[in-house]
Structures are given as C-alpha cells and as structure tokens.
Amino acid sequence: MFVDKDRAFLVIVDMQERLLPAIYNGDEVVENVKSLVALARTYDLPLVLTEQYPKGLGRTVAPLVKELRDLYKPIEKMTFSCVGEPSFKSRVFDLRKEGRDQALVAGIEAHVCVYQTVAHLLMEGWEVHLAADAVGSRRQENHLRALDLVGSMGAMVKPTETLIFEMLERAGTSQFKAMMPYIK
C-alpha cells in the first residue's frame, strides 16, 4: 500500500532532549523526522506530536522544533502508547472522521513508545506506515527487533525516502521541488 496525501497524517513520538543523546544514530533519526515534517508541510498533512513526561525528559529537541515552527503543539503524555493518552486518541479519531486513516509514524524509542503506539493504532484499525530510519532506540538491536515486530503485526516498514517518493509520485512538480533539499 502506498501512502496517500488525502488519507495520511504524521505522528511524531517523543523526540525529546534527554532521550535523544542516547539514541543509536540519533542525528540521522532527527534528520529523517525533519524530512517527514517537511513532507507534512508540503502536503498540508495533519501532524500529531507527543512528549513523554516533559518535566523529566525535556521538550522536543531544538532542531525539530525549528523545523516544526507553528506545527509545534505537543501532546504531553505519561502512557507509553500515545493511544493511551485521551487527547491523542481524540485527535486521531477526529482525523479518521475526516478520512485520515493512514498514520505515518516516527520517533523514539522504537521498542517502547513507538512500538506500543503502532500496535494500538493497528488494533484500532489504522493503516500504519513506519519510517524505519526515522525511529530509534538506545540499542541498535532493540531498534531492529521493533521494526521486525511491527512489520509482523501488519505495519508497513519503509525508509523515509520511500514514504516521500510514494507521496510525491512524480518529478517536476512544485512538491518535488519543495522536497529536493530533504532527499539525500
């Protein structure tokens, strides 16, 4: 299944100051999440951002806040699954009523909050596209196992560039030109 600009929304899970320094390939994860934010902005996709216990884990990292600009409206949570937070659940159910049934998911940690969020979204009937290189864990092994696990549950696990090119569909458009700086 391809992502569809009219059905998709972006979920960014817990890209926070005190978590990110310990993440394997954390800089790459940030750059890929920034690319997805640019994609969301290019296609006017709804974006849902979470922060796990920001009092203890800090806020969203500065480079991502800079990319988000006016889209920086975090939902604070204590549950590991974003779906367990009532305001998140309400937001994504509202999006589904608008025909947005494809969740593009990125963030950290792959084997904890991202995994549980993807599992619950799948159980609630969403089509989930996980950006494999825009999620991370402290240990590479946990990251890889999480990708395998959510893939076996029915999520579509794809590189960020695959998601970008699926949505772009063709070269030569204004959207393609807008995304060129983010395509490595």
mmCIF file with all atom_site columns, C-alpha atoms in Angstrom:
data_model
loop_
_atom_site.group_PDB
_atom_site.id
_atom_site.type_symbol
_atom_site.label_atom_id
_atom_site.label_alt_id
_atom_site.label_comp_id
_atom_site.label_asym_id
_atom_site.label_entity_id
_atom_site.label_seq_id
_atom_site.pdbx_PDB_ins_code
_atom_site.Cartn_x
_atom_site.Cartn_y
_atom_site.Cartn_z
_atom_site.occupancy
_atom_site.B_iso_or_equiv
_atom_site.pdbx_formal_charge
_atom_site.auth_seq_id
_atom_site.auth_comp_id
_atom_site.auth_asym_id
_atom_site.auth_atom_id
_atom_site.pdbx_PDB_model_num
ATOM 1   C CA . MET A 1 1   ? 0.000   0.000  0.000   1.00 0.00 ? 1   MET A CA 1
ATOM 2   C CA . PHE A 1 2   ? 1.190   3.485  -0.860  1.00 0.00 ? 2   PHE A CA 1
ATOM 3   C CA . VAL A 1 3   ? 0.712   6.499  1.353   1.00 0.00 ? 3   VAL A CA 1
ATOM 4   C CA . ASP A 1 4   ? -1.987  8.832  0.090   1.00 0.00 ? 4   ASP A CA 1
ATOM 5   C CA . LYS A 1 5   ? -1.777  12.580 0.692   1.00 0.00 ? 5   LYS A CA 1
ATOM 6   C CA . ASP A 1 6   ? -5.538  12.708 1.239   1.00 0.00 ? 6   ASP A CA 1
ATOM 7   C CA . ARG A 1 7   ? -5.568  9.896  3.822   1.00 0.00 ? 7   ARG A CA 1
ATOM 8   C CA . ALA A 1 8   ? -2.280  10.333 5.702   1.00 0.00 ? 8   ALA A CA 1
ATOM 9   C CA . PHE A 1 9   ? -1.295  12.129 8.894   1.00 0.00 ? 9   PHE A CA 1
ATOM 10  C CA . LEU A 1 10  ? 2.066   12.239 10.662  1.00 0.00 ? 10  LEU A CA 1
ATOM 11  C CA . VAL A 1 11  ? 2.683   11.072 14.228  1.00 0.00 ? 11  VAL A CA 1
ATOM 12  C CA . ILE A 1 12  ? 5.981   12.098 15.864  1.00 0.00 ? 12  ILE A CA 1
ATOM 13  C CA . VAL A 1 13  ? 6.628   10.280 19.127  1.00 0.00 ? 13  VAL A CA 1
ATOM 14  C CA . ASP A 1 14  ? 8.759   11.710 21.954  1.00 0.00 ? 14  ASP A CA 1
ATOM 15  C CA . MET A 1 15  ? 11.751  13.262 20.148  1.00 0.00 ? 15  MET A CA 1
ATOM 16  C CA . GLN A 1 16  ? 12.973  14.763 23.421  1.00 0.00 ? 16  GLN A CA 1
ATOM 17  C CA . GLU A 1 17  ? 16.089  16.459 24.763  1.00 0.00 ? 17  GLU A CA 1
ATOM 18  C CA . ARG A 1 18  ? 17.038  13.942 27.445  1.00 0.00 ? 18  ARG A CA 1
ATOM 19  C CA . LEU A 1 19  ? 16.218  10.870 25.359  1.00 0.00 ? 19  LEU A CA 1
ATOM 20  C CA . LEU A 1 20  ? 17.815  11.693 22.036  1.00 0.00 ? 20  LEU A CA 1
ATOM 21  C CA . PRO A 1 21  ? 21.502  11.849 23.056  1.00 0.00 ? 21  PRO A CA 1
ATOM 22  C CA . ALA A 1 22  ? 21.390  8.148  23.969  1.00 0.00 ? 22  ALA A CA 1
ATOM 23  C CA . ILE A 1 23  ? 19.699  7.028  20.735  1.00 0.00 ? 23  ILE A CA 1
ATOM 24  C CA . TYR A 1 24  ? 21.720  4.937  18.291  1.00 0.00 ? 24  TYR A CA 1
ATOM 25  C CA . ASN A 1 25  ? 22.080  7.028  15.088  1.00 0.00 ? 25  ASN A CA 1
ATOM 26  C CA . GLY A 1 26  ? 20.141  9.816  16.796  1.00 0.00 ? 26  GLY A CA 1
ATOM 27  C CA . ASP A 1 27  ? 21.343  12.528 14.400  1.00 0.00 ? 27  ASP A CA 1
ATOM 28  C CA . GLU A 1 28  ? 20.110  10.506 11.412  1.00 0.00 ? 28  GLU A CA 1
ATOM 29  C CA . VAL A 1 29  ? 16.765  9.948  13.127  1.00 0.00 ? 29  VAL A CA 1
ATOM 30  C CA . VAL A 1 30  ? 16.377  13.718 13.675  1.00 0.00 ? 30  VAL A CA 1
ATOM 31  C CA . GLU A 1 31  ? 17.213  14.498 10.033  1.00 0.00 ? 31  GLU A CA 1
ATOM 32  C CA . ASN A 1 32  ? 14.704  11.933 8.771   1.00 0.00 ? 32  ASN A CA 1
ATOM 33  C CA . VAL A 1 33  ? 11.981  13.208 11.097  1.00 0.00 ? 33  VAL A CA 1
ATOM 34  C CA . LYS A 1 34  ? 12.692  16.728 9.815   1.00 0.00 ? 34  LYS A CA 1
ATOM 35  C CA . SER A 1 35  ? 12.194  15.401 6.273   1.00 0.00 ? 35  SER A CA 1
ATOM 36  C CA . LEU A 1 36  ? 8.819   13.984 7.279   1.00 0.00 ? 36  LEU A CA 1
ATOM 37  C CA . VAL A 1 37  ? 7.837   17.323 8.824   1.00 0.00 ? 37  VAL A CA 1
ATOM 38  C CA . ALA A 1 38  ? 8.732   18.989 5.515   1.00 0.00 ? 38  ALA A CA 1
ATOM 39  C CA . LEU A 1 39  ? 6.597   16.409 3.708   1.00 0.00 ? 39  LEU A CA 1
ATOM 40  C CA . ALA A 1 40  ? 3.684   17.110 6.059   1.00 0.00 ? 40  ALA A CA 1
ATOM 41  C CA . ARG A 1 41  ? 4.084   20.836 5.478   1.00 0.00 ? 41  ARG A CA 1
ATOM 42  C CA . THR A 1 42  ? 4.354   20.381 1.684   1.00 0.00 ? 42  THR A CA 1
ATOM 43  C CA . TYR A 1 43  ? 1.116   18.392 1.524   1.00 0.00 ? 43  TYR A CA 1
ATOM 44  C CA . ASP A 1 44  ? -0.655  20.075 4.443   1.00 0.00 ? 44  ASP A CA 1
ATOM 45  C CA . LEU A 1 45  ? -0.859  16.777 6.327   1.00 0.00 ? 45  LEU A CA 1
ATOM 46  C CA . PRO A 1 46  ? -2.125  16.889 9.887   1.00 0.00 ? 46  PRO A CA 1
ATOM 47  C CA . LEU A 1 47  ? 0.687   16.375 12.391  1.00 0.00 ? 47  LEU A CA 1
ATOM 48  C CA . VAL A 1 48  ? 0.384   14.974 15.911  1.00 0.00 ? 48  VAL A CA 1
ATOM 49  C CA . LEU A 1 49  ? 3.415   15.398 18.191  1.00 0.00 ? 49  LEU A CA 1
ATOM 50  C CA . THR A 1 50  ? 3.851   13.847 21.631  1.00 0.00 ? 50  THR A CA 1
ATOM 51  C CA . GLU A 1 51  ? 6.185   14.395 24.557  1.00 0.00 ? 51  GLU A CA 1
ATOM 52  C CA . GLN A 1 52  ? 6.575   11.750 27.263  1.00 0.00 ? 52  GLN A CA 1
ATOM 53  C CA . TYR A 1 53  ? 6.760   13.293 30.744  1.00 0.00 ? 53  TYR A CA 1
ATOM 54  C CA . PRO A 1 54  ? 8.478   16.511 29.555  1.00 0.00 ? 54  PRO A CA 1
ATOM 55  C CA . LYS A 1 55  ? 9.162   17.618 33.135  1.00 0.00 ? 55  LYS A CA 1
ATOM 56  C CA . GLY A 1 56  ? 11.669  14.783 33.425  1.00 0.00 ? 56  GLY A CA 1
ATOM 57  C CA . LEU A 1 57  ? 12.637  14.049 29.807  1.00 0.00 ? 57  LEU A CA 1
ATOM 58  C CA . GLY A 1 58  ? 12.697  17.580 28.431  1.00 0.00 ? 58  GLY A CA 1
ATOM 59  C CA . ARG A 1 59  ? 10.925  19.056 25.447  1.00 0.00 ? 59  ARG A CA 1
ATOM 60  C CA . THR A 1 60  ? 11.207  18.220 21.761  1.00 0.00 ? 60  THR A CA 1
ATOM 61  C CA . VAL A 1 61  ? 14.785  18.746 20.527  1.00 0.00 ? 61  VAL A CA 1
ATOM 62  C CA . ALA A 1 62  ? 15.567  22.228 19.185  1.00 0.00 ? 62  ALA A CA 1
ATOM 63  C CA . PRO A 1 63  ? 16.372  21.273 15.554  1.00 0.00 ? 63  PRO A CA 1
ATOM 64  C CA . LEU A 1 64  ? 12.978  19.616 15.256  1.00 0.00 ? 64  LEU A CA 1
ATOM 65  C CA . VAL A 1 65  ? 11.138  22.495 16.948  1.00 0.00 ? 65  VAL A CA 1
ATOM 66  C CA . LYS A 1 66  ? 12.823  24.811 14.441  1.00 0.00 ? 66  LYS A CA 1
ATOM 67  C CA . GLU A 1 67  ? 11.570  22.646 11.554  1.00 0.00 ? 67  GLU A CA 1
ATOM 68  C CA . LEU A 1 68  ? 8.083   22.355 13.066  1.00 0.00 ? 68  LEU A CA 1
ATOM 69  C CA . ARG A 1 69  ? 7.679   26.115 13.617  1.00 0.00 ? 69  ARG A CA 1
ATOM 70  C CA . ASP A 1 70  ? 3.924   26.738 14.022  1.00 0.00 ? 70  ASP A CA 1
ATOM 71  C CA . LEU A 1 71  ? 3.237   22.987 13.998  1.00 0.00 ? 71  LEU A CA 1
ATOM 72  C CA . TYR A 1 72  ? 4.908   22.599 17.402  1.00 0.00 ? 72  TYR A CA 1
ATOM 73  C CA . LYS A 1 73  ? 1.866   21.771 19.545  1.00 0.00 ? 73  LYS A CA 1
ATOM 74  C CA . PRO A 1 74  ? 2.895   18.804 21.689  1.00 0.00 ? 74  PRO A CA 1
ATOM 75  C CA . ILE A 1 75  ? 0.515   16.488 23.458  1.00 0.00 ? 75  ILE A CA 1
ATOM 76  C CA . GLU A 1 76  ? 2.002   15.613 26.840  1.00 0.00 ? 76  GLU A CA 1
ATOM 77  C CA . LYS A 1 77  ? 1.607   12.030 27.983  1.00 0.00 ? 77  LYS A CA 1
ATOM 78  C CA . MET A 1 78  ? 2.553   9.588  30.694  1.00 0.00 ? 78  MET A CA 1
ATOM 79  C CA . THR A 1 79  ? 1.423   6.426  28.892  1.00 0.00 ? 79  THR A CA 1
ATOM 80  C CA . PHE A 1 80  ? 3.961   4.636  26.721  1.00 0.00 ? 80  PHE A CA 1
ATOM 81  C CA . SER A 1 81  ? 1.421   4.183  23.927  1.00 0.00 ? 81  SER A CA 1
ATOM 82  C CA . CYS A 1 82  ? 0.294   7.515  22.526  1.00 0.00 ? 82  CYS A CA 1
ATOM 83  C CA . VAL A 1 83  ? -3.135  5.940  22.047  1.00 0.00 ? 83  VAL A CA 1
ATOM 84  C CA . GLY A 1 84  ? -3.399  5.615  25.837  1.00 0.00 ? 84  GLY A CA 1
ATOM 85  C CA . GLU A 1 85  ? -3.386  9.408  26.165  1.00 0.00 ? 85  GLU A CA 1
ATOM 86  C CA . PRO A 1 86  ? -7.005  10.622 25.813  1.00 0.00 ? 86  PRO A CA 1
ATOM 87  C CA . SER A 1 87  ? -6.139  13.853 23.951  1.00 0.00 ? 87  SER A CA 1
ATOM 88  C CA . PHE A 1 88  ? -4.035  11.927 21.410  1.00 0.00 ? 88  PHE A CA 1
ATOM 89  C CA . LYS A 1 89  ? -6.746  9.321  20.932  1.00 0.00 ? 89  LYS A CA 1
ATOM 90  C CA . SER A 1 90  ? -9.385  12.011 20.490  1.00 0.00 ? 90  SER A CA 1
ATOM 91  C CA . ARG A 1 91  ? -7.221  13.823 17.919  1.00 0.00 ? 91  ARG A CA 1
ATOM 92  C CA . VAL A 1 92  ? -6.552  10.750 15.762  1.00 0.00 ? 92  VAL A CA 1
ATOM 93  C CA . PHE A 1 93  ? -10.179 9.613  15.916  1.00 0.00 ? 93  PHE A CA 1
ATOM 94  C CA . ASP A 1 94  ? -11.201 13.091 14.738  1.00 0.00 ? 94  ASP A CA 1
ATOM 95  C CA . LEU A 1 95  ? -8.721  12.721 11.875  1.00 0.00 ? 95  LEU A CA 1
ATOM 96  C CA . ARG A 1 96  ? -10.237 9.375  10.928  1.00 0.00 ? 96  ARG A CA 1
ATOM 97  C CA . LYS A 1 97  ? -13.673 11.036 10.705  1.00 0.00 ? 97  LYS A CA 1
ATOM 98  C CA . GLU A 1 98  ? -12.054 13.358 8.119   1.00 0.00 ? 98  GLU A CA 1
ATOM 99  C CA . GLY A 1 99  ? -10.868 10.337 6.092   1.00 0.00 ? 99  GLY A CA 1
ATOM 100 C CA . ARG A 1 100 ? -7.348  10.297 7.544   1.00 0.00 ? 100 ARG A CA 1
ATOM 101 C CA . ASP A 1 101 ? -6.810  6.588  8.182   1.00 0.00 ? 101 ASP A CA 1
ATOM 102 C CA . GLN A 1 102 ? -3.096  6.269  7.333   1.00 0.00 ? 102 GLN A CA 1
ATOM 103 C CA . ALA A 1 103 ? -0.696  7.016  10.176  1.00 0.00 ? 103 ALA A CA 1
ATOM 104 C CA . LEU A 1 104 ? 2.903   7.793  9.229   1.00 0.00 ? 104 LEU A CA 1
ATOM 105 C CA . VAL A 1 105 ? 4.869   7.153  12.416  1.00 0.00 ? 105 VAL A CA 1
ATOM 106 C CA . ALA A 1 106 ? 8.316   8.363  13.503  1.00 0.00 ? 106 ALA A CA 1
ATOM 107 C CA . GLY A 1 107 ? 10.073  8.950  16.818  1.00 0.00 ? 107 GLY A CA 1
ATOM 108 C CA . ILE A 1 108 ? 11.682  7.266  19.791  1.00 0.00 ? 108 ILE A CA 1
ATOM 109 C CA . GLU A 1 109 ? 12.067  4.780  21.321  1.00 0.00 ? 109 GLU A CA 1
ATOM 110 C CA . ALA A 1 110 ? 11.253  2.221  18.642  1.00 0.00 ? 110 ALA A CA 1
ATOM 111 C CA . HIS A 1 111 ? 10.836  -0.694 21.038  1.00 0.00 ? 111 HIS A CA 1
ATOM 112 C CA . VAL A 1 112 ? 8.806   1.146  23.691  1.00 0.00 ? 112 VAL A CA 1
ATOM 113 C CA . CYS A 1 113 ? 6.536   4.106  22.875  1.00 0.00 ? 113 CYS A CA 1
ATOM 114 C CA . VAL A 1 114 ? 6.709   3.773  19.083  1.00 0.00 ? 114 VAL A CA 1
ATOM 115 C CA . TYR A 1 115 ? 6.040   0.018  19.192  1.00 0.00 ? 115 TYR A CA 1
ATOM 116 C CA . GLN A 1 116 ? 3.116   0.351  21.612  1.00 0.00 ? 116 GLN A CA 1
ATOM 117 C CA . THR A 1 117 ? 1.630   3.243  19.632  1.00 0.00 ? 117 THR A CA 1
ATOM 118 C CA . VAL A 1 118 ? 1.878   1.348  16.343  1.00 0.00 ? 118 VAL A CA 1
ATOM 119 C CA . ALA A 1 119 ? 0.366   -1.778 17.924  1.00 0.00 ? 119 ALA A CA 1
ATOM 120 C CA . HIS A 1 120 ? -2.589  0.166  19.306  1.00 0.00 ? 120 HIS A CA 1
ATOM 121 C CA . LEU A 1 121 ? -3.156  2.089  16.071  1.00 0.00 ? 121 LEU A CA 1
ATOM 122 C CA . LEU A 1 122 ? -3.221  -1.220 14.185  1.00 0.00 ? 122 LEU A CA 1
ATOM 123 C CA . MET A 1 123 ? -5.645  -2.716 16.729  1.00 0.00 ? 123 MET A CA 1
ATOM 124 C CA . GLU A 1 124 ? -7.886  0.347  16.314  1.00 0.00 ? 124 GLU A CA 1
ATOM 125 C CA . GLY A 1 125 ? -7.981  -0.130 12.530  1.00 0.00 ? 125 GLY A CA 1
ATOM 126 C CA . TRP A 1 126 ? -5.466  2.379  11.167  1.00 0.00 ? 126 TRP A CA 1
ATOM 127 C CA . GLU A 1 127 ? -3.121  1.612  8.308   1.00 0.00 ? 127 GLU A CA 1
ATOM 128 C CA . VAL A 1 128 ? 0.344   2.293  9.715   1.00 0.00 ? 128 VAL A CA 1
ATOM 129 C CA . HIS A 1 129 ? 3.450   3.255  7.745   1.00 0.00 ? 129 HIS A CA 1
ATOM 130 C CA . LEU A 1 130 ? 6.519   3.272  9.990   1.00 0.00 ? 130 LEU A CA 1
ATOM 131 C CA . ALA A 1 131 ? 9.529   5.275  8.806   1.00 0.00 ? 131 ALA A CA 1
ATOM 132 C CA . ALA A 1 132 ? 12.254  2.759  9.710   1.00 0.00 ? 132 ALA A CA 1
ATOM 133 C CA . ASP A 1 133 ? 15.110  5.269  9.690   1.00 0.00 ? 133 ASP A CA 1
ATOM 134 C CA . ALA A 1 134 ? 13.077  7.968  11.462  1.00 0.00 ? 134 ALA A CA 1
ATOM 135 C CA . VAL A 1 135 ? 12.654  5.840  14.583  1.00 0.00 ? 135 VAL A CA 1
ATOM 136 C CA . GLY A 1 136 ? 15.378  4.868  17.008  1.00 0.00 ? 136 GLY A CA 1
ATOM 137 C CA . SER A 1 137 ? 16.328  3.139  20.230  1.00 0.00 ? 137 SER A CA 1
ATOM 138 C CA . ARG A 1 138 ? 19.304  3.313  22.552  1.00 0.00 ? 138 ARG A CA 1
ATOM 139 C CA . ARG A 1 139 ? 20.459  -0.086 21.347  1.00 0.00 ? 139 ARG A CA 1
ATOM 140 C CA . GLN A 1 140 ? 20.509  -0.989 17.662  1.00 0.00 ? 140 GLN A CA 1
ATOM 141 C CA . GLU A 1 141 ? 19.256  -4.497 18.445  1.00 0.00 ? 141 GLU A CA 1
ATOM 142 C CA . ASN A 1 142 ? 16.108  -3.098 20.090  1.00 0.00 ? 142 ASN A CA 1
ATOM 143 C CA . HIS A 1 143 ? 15.509  -0.873 17.064  1.00 0.00 ? 143 HIS A CA 1
ATOM 144 C CA . LEU A 1 144 ? 15.837  -3.762 14.624  1.00 0.00 ? 144 LEU A CA 1
ATOM 145 C CA . ARG A 1 145 ? 13.628  -6.109 16.672  1.00 0.00 ? 145 ARG A CA 1
ATOM 146 C CA . ALA A 1 146 ? 10.955  -3.423 16.969  1.00 0.00 ? 146 ALA A CA 1
ATOM 147 C CA . LEU A 1 147 ? 10.917  -2.987 13.172  1.00 0.00 ? 147 LEU A CA 1
ATOM 148 C CA . ASP A 1 148 ? 10.523  -6.744 12.708  1.00 0.00 ? 148 ASP A CA 1
ATOM 149 C CA . LEU A 1 149 ? 7.804   -6.918 15.335  1.00 0.00 ? 149 LEU A CA 1
ATOM 150 C CA . VAL A 1 150 ? 5.612   -4.116 13.990  1.00 0.00 ? 150 VAL A CA 1
ATOM 151 C CA . GLY A 1 151 ? 6.102   -5.405 10.449  1.00 0.00 ? 151 GLY A CA 1
ATOM 152 C CA . SER A 1 152 ? 4.860   -8.835 11.513  1.00 0.00 ? 152 SER A CA 1
ATOM 153 C CA . MET A 1 153 ? 1.824   -7.155 13.098  1.00 0.00 ? 153 MET A CA 1
ATOM 154 C CA . GLY A 1 154 ? 0.850   -5.503 9.813   1.00 0.00 ? 154 GLY A CA 1
ATOM 155 C CA . ALA A 1 155 ? 2.610   -2.137 9.802   1.00 0.00 ? 155 ALA A CA 1
ATOM 156 C CA . MET A 1 156 ? 4.362   -1.192 6.575   1.00 0.00 ? 156 MET A CA 1
ATOM 157 C CA . VAL A 1 157 ? 8.000   -0.560 7.490   1.00 0.00 ? 157 VAL A CA 1
ATOM 158 C CA . LYS A 1 158 ? 9.698   1.691  4.936   1.00 0.00 ? 158 LYS A CA 1
ATOM 159 C CA . PRO A 1 159 ? 12.646  4.064  4.647   1.00 0.00 ? 159 PRO A CA 1
ATOM 160 C CA . THR A 1 160 ? 11.786  7.750  4.938   1.00 0.00 ? 160 THR A CA 1
ATOM 161 C CA . GLU A 1 161 ? 12.711  8.357  1.295   1.00 0.00 ? 161 GLU A CA 1
ATOM 162 C CA . THR A 1 162 ? 10.310  5.623  0.177   1.00 0.00 ? 162 THR A CA 1
ATOM 163 C CA . LEU A 1 163 ? 7.478   7.382  2.005   1.00 0.00 ? 163 LEU A CA 1
ATOM 164 C CA . ILE A 1 164 ? 8.491   10.702 0.465   1.00 0.00 ? 164 ILE A CA 1
ATOM 165 C CA . PHE A 1 165 ? 8.654   9.342  -3.084  1.00 0.00 ? 165 PHE A CA 1
ATOM 166 C CA . GLU A 1 166 ? 5.364   7.460  -2.671  1.00 0.00 ? 166 GLU A CA 1
ATOM 167 C CA . MET A 1 167 ? 3.641   10.697 -1.819  1.00 0.00 ? 167 MET A CA 1
ATOM 168 C CA . LEU A 1 168 ? 5.450   12.727 -4.489  1.00 0.00 ? 168 LEU A CA 1
ATOM 169 C CA . GLU A 1 169 ? 4.553   10.219 -7.237  1.00 0.00 ? 169 GLU A CA 1
ATOM 170 C CA . ARG A 1 170 ? 6.405   12.213 -9.920  1.00 0.00 ? 170 ARG A CA 1
ATOM 171 C CA . ALA A 1 171 ? 9.259   14.632 -10.546 1.00 0.00 ? 171 ALA A CA 1
ATOM 172 C CA . GLY A 1 172 ? 8.859   18.161 -11.859 1.00 0.00 ? 172 GLY A CA 1
ATOM 173 C CA . THR A 1 173 ? 6.074   19.264 -9.522  1.00 0.00 ? 173 THR A CA 1
ATOM 174 C CA . SER A 1 174 ? 6.199   22.105 -7.017  1.00 0.00 ? 174 SER A CA 1
ATOM 175 C CA . GLN A 1 175 ? 6.017   19.493 -4.253  1.00 0.00 ? 175 GLN A CA 1
ATOM 176 C CA . PHE A 1 176 ? 9.013   17.653 -5.706  1.00 0.00 ? 176 PHE A CA 1
ATOM 177 C CA . LYS A 1 177 ? 10.982  20.901 -5.794  1.00 0.00 ? 177 LYS A CA 1
ATOM 178 C CA . ALA A 1 178 ? 9.993   21.686 -2.189  1.00 0.00 ? 178 ALA A CA 1
ATOM 179 C CA . MET A 1 179 ? 11.242  18.268 -1.054  1.00 0.00 ? 179 MET A CA 1
ATOM 180 C CA . MET A 1 180 ? 14.527  18.295 -3.008  1.00 0.00 ? 180 MET A CA 1
ATOM 181 C CA . PRO A 1 181 ? 16.606  19.665 -0.082  1.00 0.00 ? 181 PRO A CA 1
ATOM 182 C CA . TYR A 1 182 ? 15.439  16.737 2.063   1.00 0.00 ? 182 TYR A CA 1
ATOM 183 C CA . ILE A 1 183 ? 16.181  13.998 -0.441  1.00 0.00 ? 183 ILE A CA 1
ATOM 184 C CA . LYS A 1 184 ? 19.667  12.717 0.170   1.00 0.00 ? 184 LYS A CA 1
#
